[in-house]
C-alpha cells in the first residue's frame, strides 16, 4: 500500500485581491500549481485503489534496511495545522471540506459542552478549530453581547484572567448566564423532600463531581442531588441524605485538585470529610473536632481552613488530623473565609475584612466597614466582598478597592457566587443574577426568606426559609 504524503494545496477561497482568479488570457501560476497538486493526488488515489502485490526479497537484509532508512524532510507542524484549517480542497462536498469560517459559524449554534465532549473528537480538523484560541476569542465577543444595544466590557486584566482559567470555560459560563436573562426560557425546579428546616447552605460541586450538589439545613441533614436528572422530578434527582451532624449544617467545600472529597461543618463543632466517588454516596473518611461551631470553610489540597464561632480561623492537616495554624484576627464570630496561595481572607460580625499573608506569617491588612459581611469569594485575580449594605466590592491583589456594585437594592446580601459569566446574589426577598462588569440585571426571582445561593454550569441553586431547595436552568426544549 502506497502511503499518502502531505499535499499542501493552494487556497480556493480567499478574501484578498491576490487570490482572485487572473484574466483568462493571462497565465496564473497559483492555479497551475493547484492543478498539478490535484493531478498528483488523483494519481495517488488511483495507485492506492490497485490491489497490493506480494514481493519476495532475496539478498542481504542490510541492503533492505539501507533502502528503507530514508530521511524525510522536516515538516513544520504549525504550518500544516494552519493549512489544514484554512487551505482545504473544494473537490468534495462533505462537512469537513468547508472553510473554517463556515464551520465556526455552525459551531456557534451548538452547546459548548457538546462541542468539547463529542464534536472535537470527530476529526483532526474539528479538533484544531476547537482548540484554537482565535475561535474562542471570537465566540467570547458574541457571548459578551447581551442585546443589540448592550454589551459587556472586559478590560485587559479580566481577559488575561479568563485566559488563565480557560477561554472556553469562561465563554460557557457567559453563554449560560445570558440564557438566564430570558425569564420565559428559565424553568424552576423545587425540591422539598430533603429537609424540614431552614436551608442554611447550598453547594454545587465541580469536576469530577460536577453533576452533584449539596444542601445543609437546621434539621442537621445533608441533602445530595444529581443535576443530570432535574427533569425527572425530585424522586429521581434527590440522591439521598446524610445525618452525621448533631447541629445545624453551616458550610460545605470541595477539595482542590479535581478531588472527589468534600467537607462539611456544623454548629456541633465537628467537621467531616467525605468521599463521594460512588455516584453521590457520602462515605465518611475523616472527623475533626474543632471544639467550636464551624460557620465557614475553605478546603485546599490536604488542608482544611475553618472560620469558627470562637473568633478563630483554624487550619487542619487532613492527612494527620493535626492543627497547622490558629489565627485570631477578629473580635467576633468569623462568618466567611477564602484563600489563595498567598493570602487567607476572612470576615466576621465585627464588620472587619482581614487579610493574612501566608508567606510572611502575619496580618497584611485589615479593613473596617460600617456593616458586616457573610460572603467573600476569591476569583483570580480579584477578591469579591458582599456586604449587608447591599454593596459588592471588588479588591485587587494589593487589597485596594477596584470597583463596587449595588447588587442588593438596599437589602443585605446573605450569600453570593461569582463566576466569569455572572454574579449571583441572595437577599432576604429574592435571588438575582447580575452581569459581572455591567450594572445590569440578567434575571431575578422572588424567593422570600432566601439566604444561600450557588451557581455552576448554567444552573442556579438556592435555599432558604421555605425548606425547599430551588434549581433554575435554561429550558432547552
XYZ file of C-alpha atoms in Angstrom:
477
model
C 0.000 0.000 0.000
C 1.427 3.383 -1.021
C 1.279 5.852 1.880
C -0.414 9.223 1.384
C 2.045 12.106 1.644
C 1.121 15.561 2.961
C -0.185 17.597 -0.003
C -0.373 21.349 0.542
C -2.820 22.778 -1.980
C -3.275 26.392 -2.950
C -6.250 28.125 -1.300
C -9.519 28.071 -3.228
C -11.482 30.508 -1.022
C -9.917 33.888 -0.367
C -10.722 37.454 0.516
C -7.581 39.268 -0.620
C -7.035 40.664 -4.095
C -4.038 38.476 -4.904
C -6.165 35.336 -4.522
C -8.780 36.395 -7.090
C -8.689 34.460 -10.419
C -6.471 36.008 -13.095
C -7.816 37.033 -16.545
C -8.395 34.187 -18.994
C -5.619 35.276 -21.375
C -3.050 35.599 -18.576
C -1.273 32.587 -17.044
C -1.898 32.039 -13.355
C 0.985 30.217 -11.628
C -1.124 29.561 -8.495
C -3.899 27.863 -10.444
C -1.304 25.831 -12.367
C 0.249 24.693 -9.080
C -3.157 23.714 -7.746
C -3.999 21.719 -10.877
C -0.644 19.982 -10.637
C -1.258 19.054 -6.996
C -4.729 17.769 -7.796
C -3.314 15.608 -10.617
C -0.704 14.140 -8.258
C -3.392 13.496 -5.640
C -5.643 11.766 -8.240
C -2.806 9.519 -9.350
C -2.043 8.583 -5.740
C -5.702 7.689 -5.155
C -5.675 5.511 -8.273
C -2.490 3.767 -7.121
C -3.977 3.213 -3.656
C -7.033 1.534 -5.175
C -4.904 -1.005 -7.081
C -4.507 -4.441 -5.417
C -1.366 -4.918 -3.408
C 1.382 -7.055 -4.908
C 3.292 -9.565 -2.802
C 7.041 -9.360 -3.440
C 9.714 -11.703 -2.238
C 13.149 -10.395 -1.311
C 16.282 -12.421 -1.753
C 19.583 -10.976 -0.700
C 21.339 -9.322 2.191
C 18.962 -7.933 4.826
C 21.303 -4.981 5.412
C 20.541 -3.756 1.888
C 16.826 -3.776 2.743
C 17.450 -1.769 5.912
C 19.544 0.766 3.996
C 16.861 1.088 1.329
C 14.130 1.865 3.886
C 16.283 4.094 6.079
C 15.101 7.244 4.287
C 15.435 10.646 5.931
C 12.327 12.667 5.146
C 12.403 16.471 5.186
C 11.188 18.161 8.388
C 7.550 19.233 8.307
C 6.511 22.434 10.047
C 3.703 21.211 12.331
C 2.361 24.714 12.882
C 2.227 25.378 9.125
C 0.480 22.052 8.475
C -2.063 22.756 11.234
C -2.793 26.204 9.801
C -3.027 24.769 6.299
C -5.416 22.018 7.456
C -7.787 24.664 8.796
C -7.534 27.441 6.219
C -6.491 25.849 2.922
C -8.761 22.892 2.273
C -9.578 21.481 -1.138
C -13.045 22.080 -2.598
C -13.154 18.905 -4.668
C -15.508 17.294 -2.123
C -18.800 18.461 -0.644
C -18.555 16.947 2.851
C -18.899 18.988 6.051
C -15.195 18.665 6.816
C -14.272 20.191 3.444
C -15.972 23.501 4.215
C -13.815 26.539 5.087
C -13.054 27.081 8.764
C -15.154 30.266 8.834
C -18.310 28.357 7.903
C -17.558 25.539 10.357
C -17.030 28.086 13.159
C -20.380 29.695 12.328
C -22.073 26.281 12.568
C -20.331 25.562 15.884
C -21.741 28.850 17.208
C -25.209 27.265 17.327
C -24.028 24.258 19.354
C -23.668 23.921 23.120
C -20.066 24.197 24.293
C -20.291 21.062 26.418
C -21.377 19.124 23.319
C -18.509 20.635 21.321
C -15.881 19.825 23.949
C -17.039 16.302 24.781
C -18.126 14.986 21.376
C -17.647 17.182 18.313
C -13.955 17.916 18.846
C -13.175 14.182 18.691
C -14.883 13.621 15.320
C -11.839 14.615 13.275
C -8.482 16.355 13.441
C -9.963 19.297 11.517
C -12.685 19.875 14.151
C -10.163 19.353 16.966
C -7.824 22.004 15.528
C -10.650 24.541 15.324
C -11.981 23.896 18.833
C -8.512 24.093 20.418
C -7.641 27.340 18.654
C -7.559 30.421 20.890
C -8.716 32.550 17.945
C -12.036 30.690 17.782
C -12.764 31.201 21.488
C -11.857 34.897 21.340
C -14.369 35.370 18.531
C -17.010 33.438 20.441
C -16.246 35.447 23.582
C -17.098 38.627 21.678
C -20.536 37.205 20.873
C -21.088 35.983 24.436
C -20.442 39.472 25.804
C -23.244 40.928 23.693
C -26.449 40.916 25.759
C -28.513 42.642 23.072
C -28.081 44.953 20.099
C -27.618 47.944 22.387
C -25.996 46.359 25.464
C -22.591 44.725 25.553
C -20.399 43.720 28.481
C -16.972 45.314 28.670
C -13.890 43.296 29.590
C -10.571 45.012 30.247
C -7.143 43.510 29.586
C -6.694 42.275 33.159
C -10.009 40.426 33.090
C -9.207 38.983 29.646
C -5.878 37.626 30.893
C -7.655 36.150 33.921
C -10.123 34.454 31.582
C -7.285 33.010 29.507
C -5.598 31.645 32.629
C -8.827 29.843 33.586
C -9.587 28.805 30.002
C -11.472 30.860 27.434
C -13.820 28.010 26.565
C -14.809 27.701 30.220
C -15.454 31.444 30.531
C -17.464 31.560 27.298
C -19.559 28.647 28.523
C -20.351 30.467 31.776
C -21.154 33.691 29.937
C -23.490 31.996 27.478
C -25.182 30.051 30.258
C -25.733 33.233 32.273
C -27.048 35.071 29.221
C -29.658 32.368 28.724
C -30.905 33.024 32.243
C -31.668 36.608 31.237
C -34.685 35.388 29.304
C -37.197 34.656 32.054
C -39.582 32.873 29.657
C -36.923 30.237 28.982
C -35.790 29.821 32.599
C -37.502 26.968 34.421
C -37.614 26.466 38.178
C -37.439 23.030 39.823
C -38.315 22.786 43.509
C -37.386 20.015 45.907
C -38.892 19.841 49.385
C -38.192 16.200 50.118
C -34.729 16.562 51.686
C -35.272 18.993 54.584
C -37.895 20.119 57.057
C -35.849 23.040 58.417
C -34.464 26.294 57.054
C -31.804 25.751 54.364
C -28.543 27.280 55.607
C -26.096 26.324 52.828
C -26.136 25.024 49.244
C -23.082 23.982 47.239
C -22.721 22.900 43.597
C -19.637 20.733 43.154
C -17.086 20.939 40.353
C -15.223 18.330 38.302
C -15.206 15.357 38.721
C -18.380 15.768 40.803
C -19.874 18.496 38.600
C -23.186 16.614 38.362
C -23.704 16.699 42.146
C -24.968 19.374 44.553
C -25.292 19.535 48.347
C -27.591 21.283 50.799
C -27.444 21.694 54.571
C -30.172 22.845 56.948
C -31.173 23.431 60.534
C -32.638 19.922 60.632
C -28.977 18.693 60.759
C -29.377 16.846 57.435
C -27.182 16.962 54.328
C -29.050 16.564 51.033
C -27.395 15.198 47.873
C -28.730 15.933 44.358
C -27.842 14.778 40.857
C -28.393 17.729 38.499
C -28.317 15.477 35.424
C -31.839 14.301 36.310
C -33.560 17.574 37.176
C -36.223 16.993 34.508
C -37.247 13.667 36.020
C -38.521 15.036 39.311
C -37.307 15.159 42.944
C -37.773 11.428 43.464
C -35.033 10.863 40.869
C -32.565 13.732 41.273
C -32.614 13.605 45.106
C -29.890 11.010 45.601
C -30.164 10.813 49.402
C -29.418 12.434 52.746
C -26.801 12.142 55.473
C -27.248 12.781 59.193
C -23.724 12.785 60.642
C -24.065 16.201 62.298
C -25.777 16.866 65.625
C -26.264 20.571 64.930
C -27.150 22.960 62.141
C -25.092 22.360 58.986
C -23.421 25.654 58.080
C -20.801 25.046 55.410
C -19.537 22.850 52.556
C -16.487 22.904 50.335
C -14.779 20.623 47.837
C -11.087 19.817 47.971
C -8.917 21.484 45.329
C -7.284 19.487 42.579
C -10.179 17.663 40.878
C -10.874 15.661 44.007
C -13.912 13.579 44.967
C -13.542 14.627 48.610
C -15.830 17.204 50.208
C -16.129 18.521 53.741
C -18.968 19.811 55.896
C -19.031 21.819 59.111
C -21.778 22.437 61.631
C -22.922 24.030 64.851
C -21.941 20.864 66.743
C -18.248 21.800 66.395
C -17.349 18.907 64.111
C -16.061 18.877 60.541
C -16.466 15.735 58.454
C -14.651 14.742 55.264
C -16.474 12.523 52.769
C -15.509 10.670 49.611
C -18.273 10.969 47.017
C -16.673 8.931 44.247
C -19.511 6.407 44.114
C -22.224 8.307 42.302
C -23.173 10.565 45.195
C -22.845 8.152 48.101
C -21.262 10.026 51.028
C -18.603 7.823 52.629
C -17.166 9.462 55.748
C -13.374 9.173 55.838
C -12.340 11.712 58.473
C -13.681 13.509 61.559
C -12.152 16.645 63.088
C -13.276 18.068 66.414
C -12.887 21.834 66.060
C -14.243 22.480 69.595
C -16.336 25.389 68.320
C -19.203 25.909 65.901
C -17.909 25.788 62.300
C -19.544 28.636 60.341
C -17.468 28.720 57.123
C -14.712 26.757 55.418
C -12.136 26.551 52.659
C -10.862 23.110 51.583
C -7.443 23.177 49.922
C -5.484 20.087 48.961
C -4.834 18.236 52.250
C -5.614 21.413 54.219
C -8.966 22.431 55.707
C -9.435 26.047 56.842
C -12.355 26.828 59.173
C -13.921 30.017 60.459
C -15.466 29.492 63.883
C -17.908 30.998 66.336
C -14.994 31.402 68.766
C -13.485 34.203 66.564
C -10.728 31.977 65.156
C -9.556 30.886 61.717
C -8.071 27.408 62.127
C -6.104 25.273 59.648
C -6.030 21.456 59.867
C -3.890 18.938 58.021
C -6.472 16.400 56.804
C -3.849 13.666 56.399
C -2.677 13.769 60.015
C -5.712 15.404 61.616
C -3.495 17.904 63.391
C -3.798 21.663 63.717
C -1.434 23.650 61.471
C -2.235 27.243 62.413
C -4.639 29.294 64.501
C -5.379 32.920 63.592
C -7.180 35.424 65.786
C -7.845 38.381 63.501
C -11.421 39.094 64.613
C -13.108 40.219 67.797
C -16.368 38.391 66.959
C -17.515 35.276 65.092
C -15.945 34.540 61.683
C -18.671 34.325 59.021
C -16.754 33.735 55.785
C -13.271 32.626 54.750
C -11.451 32.140 51.462
C -7.815 31.788 50.403
C -5.222 31.895 47.640
C -1.612 30.707 47.532
C -0.520 33.997 49.086
C -3.350 35.185 51.360
C -6.122 33.996 53.688
C -9.098 36.382 53.831
C -11.797 36.317 56.490
C -14.723 38.471 57.538
C -16.891 38.415 60.623
C -19.514 40.013 62.810
C -17.002 42.679 63.843
C -17.513 44.294 60.376
C -13.842 43.707 59.501
C -12.172 42.164 56.449
C -8.810 40.653 57.422
C -6.052 39.644 55.024
C -3.366 37.307 56.383
C -0.086 36.955 54.468
C 0.758 33.239 54.439
C 4.382 33.687 53.394
C 5.206 36.456 55.851
C 3.193 34.787 58.611
C 1.452 37.970 59.736
C -1.626 40.122 59.207
C -1.196 42.053 55.974
C -4.214 44.360 56.085
C -7.462 44.887 57.980
C -10.364 46.963 56.620
C -13.317 48.030 58.780
C -16.768 48.548 57.228
C -19.993 50.050 58.554
C -21.816 46.734 58.222
C -20.750 43.118 58.312
C -20.425 40.601 55.505
C -21.422 36.944 55.354
C -19.911 36.207 51.943
C -16.477 36.710 50.394
C -15.040 34.852 47.416
C -11.666 34.850 45.690
C -11.863 34.523 41.914
C -8.409 35.242 40.479
C -7.223 37.901 40.325
C -9.906 39.637 42.436
C -11.454 39.278 45.874
C -15.230 39.847 45.979
C -16.805 41.136 49.198
C -20.613 41.168 49.606
C -21.860 43.300 52.490
C -25.048 43.653 54.477
C -25.332 47.155 52.963
C -26.212 45.558 49.589
C -22.878 46.547 48.019
C -20.482 44.085 46.364
C -16.901 45.368 46.435
C -14.059 44.127 44.257
C -10.467 44.275 45.585
C -7.254 43.661 43.643
C -4.218 41.684 44.827
C -2.951 44.665 46.850
C -6.256 44.910 48.746
C -7.120 48.175 47.003
C -10.726 48.776 46.017
C -11.062 48.240 42.252
C -14.842 48.660 41.850
C -18.143 48.271 43.643
C -21.719 47.468 42.607
C -25.119 47.883 44.222
C -26.434 44.341 43.794
C -28.805 44.271 46.763
C -31.005 47.342 46.135
C -30.562 48.327 49.768
C -31.179 44.812 51.086
C -28.407 42.909 52.822
C -26.655 40.292 50.729
C -26.605 36.975 52.584
C -24.693 34.895 50.052
C -23.136 35.193 46.606
C -21.486 33.142 43.885
C -19.188 34.791 41.343
C -18.014 33.355 38.017
C -16.663 34.894 34.832
C -20.188 34.809 33.468
C -22.393 36.059 36.290
C -22.669 37.344 39.822
C -25.472 35.558 41.678
C -26.618 37.047 44.980
C -29.214 36.050 47.577
C -31.113 38.676 49.578
C -33.950 38.132 52.095
C -36.571 38.517 49.331
C -35.024 37.357 46.046
C -32.306 35.624 44.075
C -30.670 37.800 41.437
C -28.259 37.146 38.562
C -26.157 40.129 37.536
C -23.641 40.774 34.779
C -20.120 40.831 36.282
C -18.821 44.118 34.830
C -22.020 45.904 33.774
C -24.659 47.157 36.172
C -27.376 45.063 34.531
C -29.811 42.500 35.925
C -29.869 39.365 33.800
C -32.542 37.566 35.770
C -34.302 37.687 39.142
C -36.813 35.585 41.063
C -38.706 36.495 44.206
C -37.889 33.925 46.890
C -38.965 35.133 50.366
C -36.528 34.007 53.014
C -33.715 33.072 50.629
C -30.343 33.035 52.362
C -27.934 30.888 50.330
C -27.135 30.541 46.639
C -24.630 28.933 44.268
C -24.109 28.849 40.506
C -22.307 26.491 38.128
C -22.637 25.333 34.519
C -25.745 27.382 33.807
C -27.665 26.182 36.877
C -28.588 28.396 39.836
C -29.224 26.663 43.168
C -30.808 28.443 46.138
C -32.316 27.695 49.533
C -33.879 29.485 52.454
C -36.763 29.650 54.869
C -39.267 27.774 52.700
C -37.444 24.482 53.445
C -37.194 23.985 49.668
C -34.093 23.705 47.512
C -34.643 25.504 44.205
C -32.867 24.875 40.891
C -33.059 27.268 37.934
C -31.796 26.474 34.479
C -32.344 27.373 30.847
C -35.152 25.466 29.170
C -33.617 23.994 26.005
C -36.868 22.341 24.871
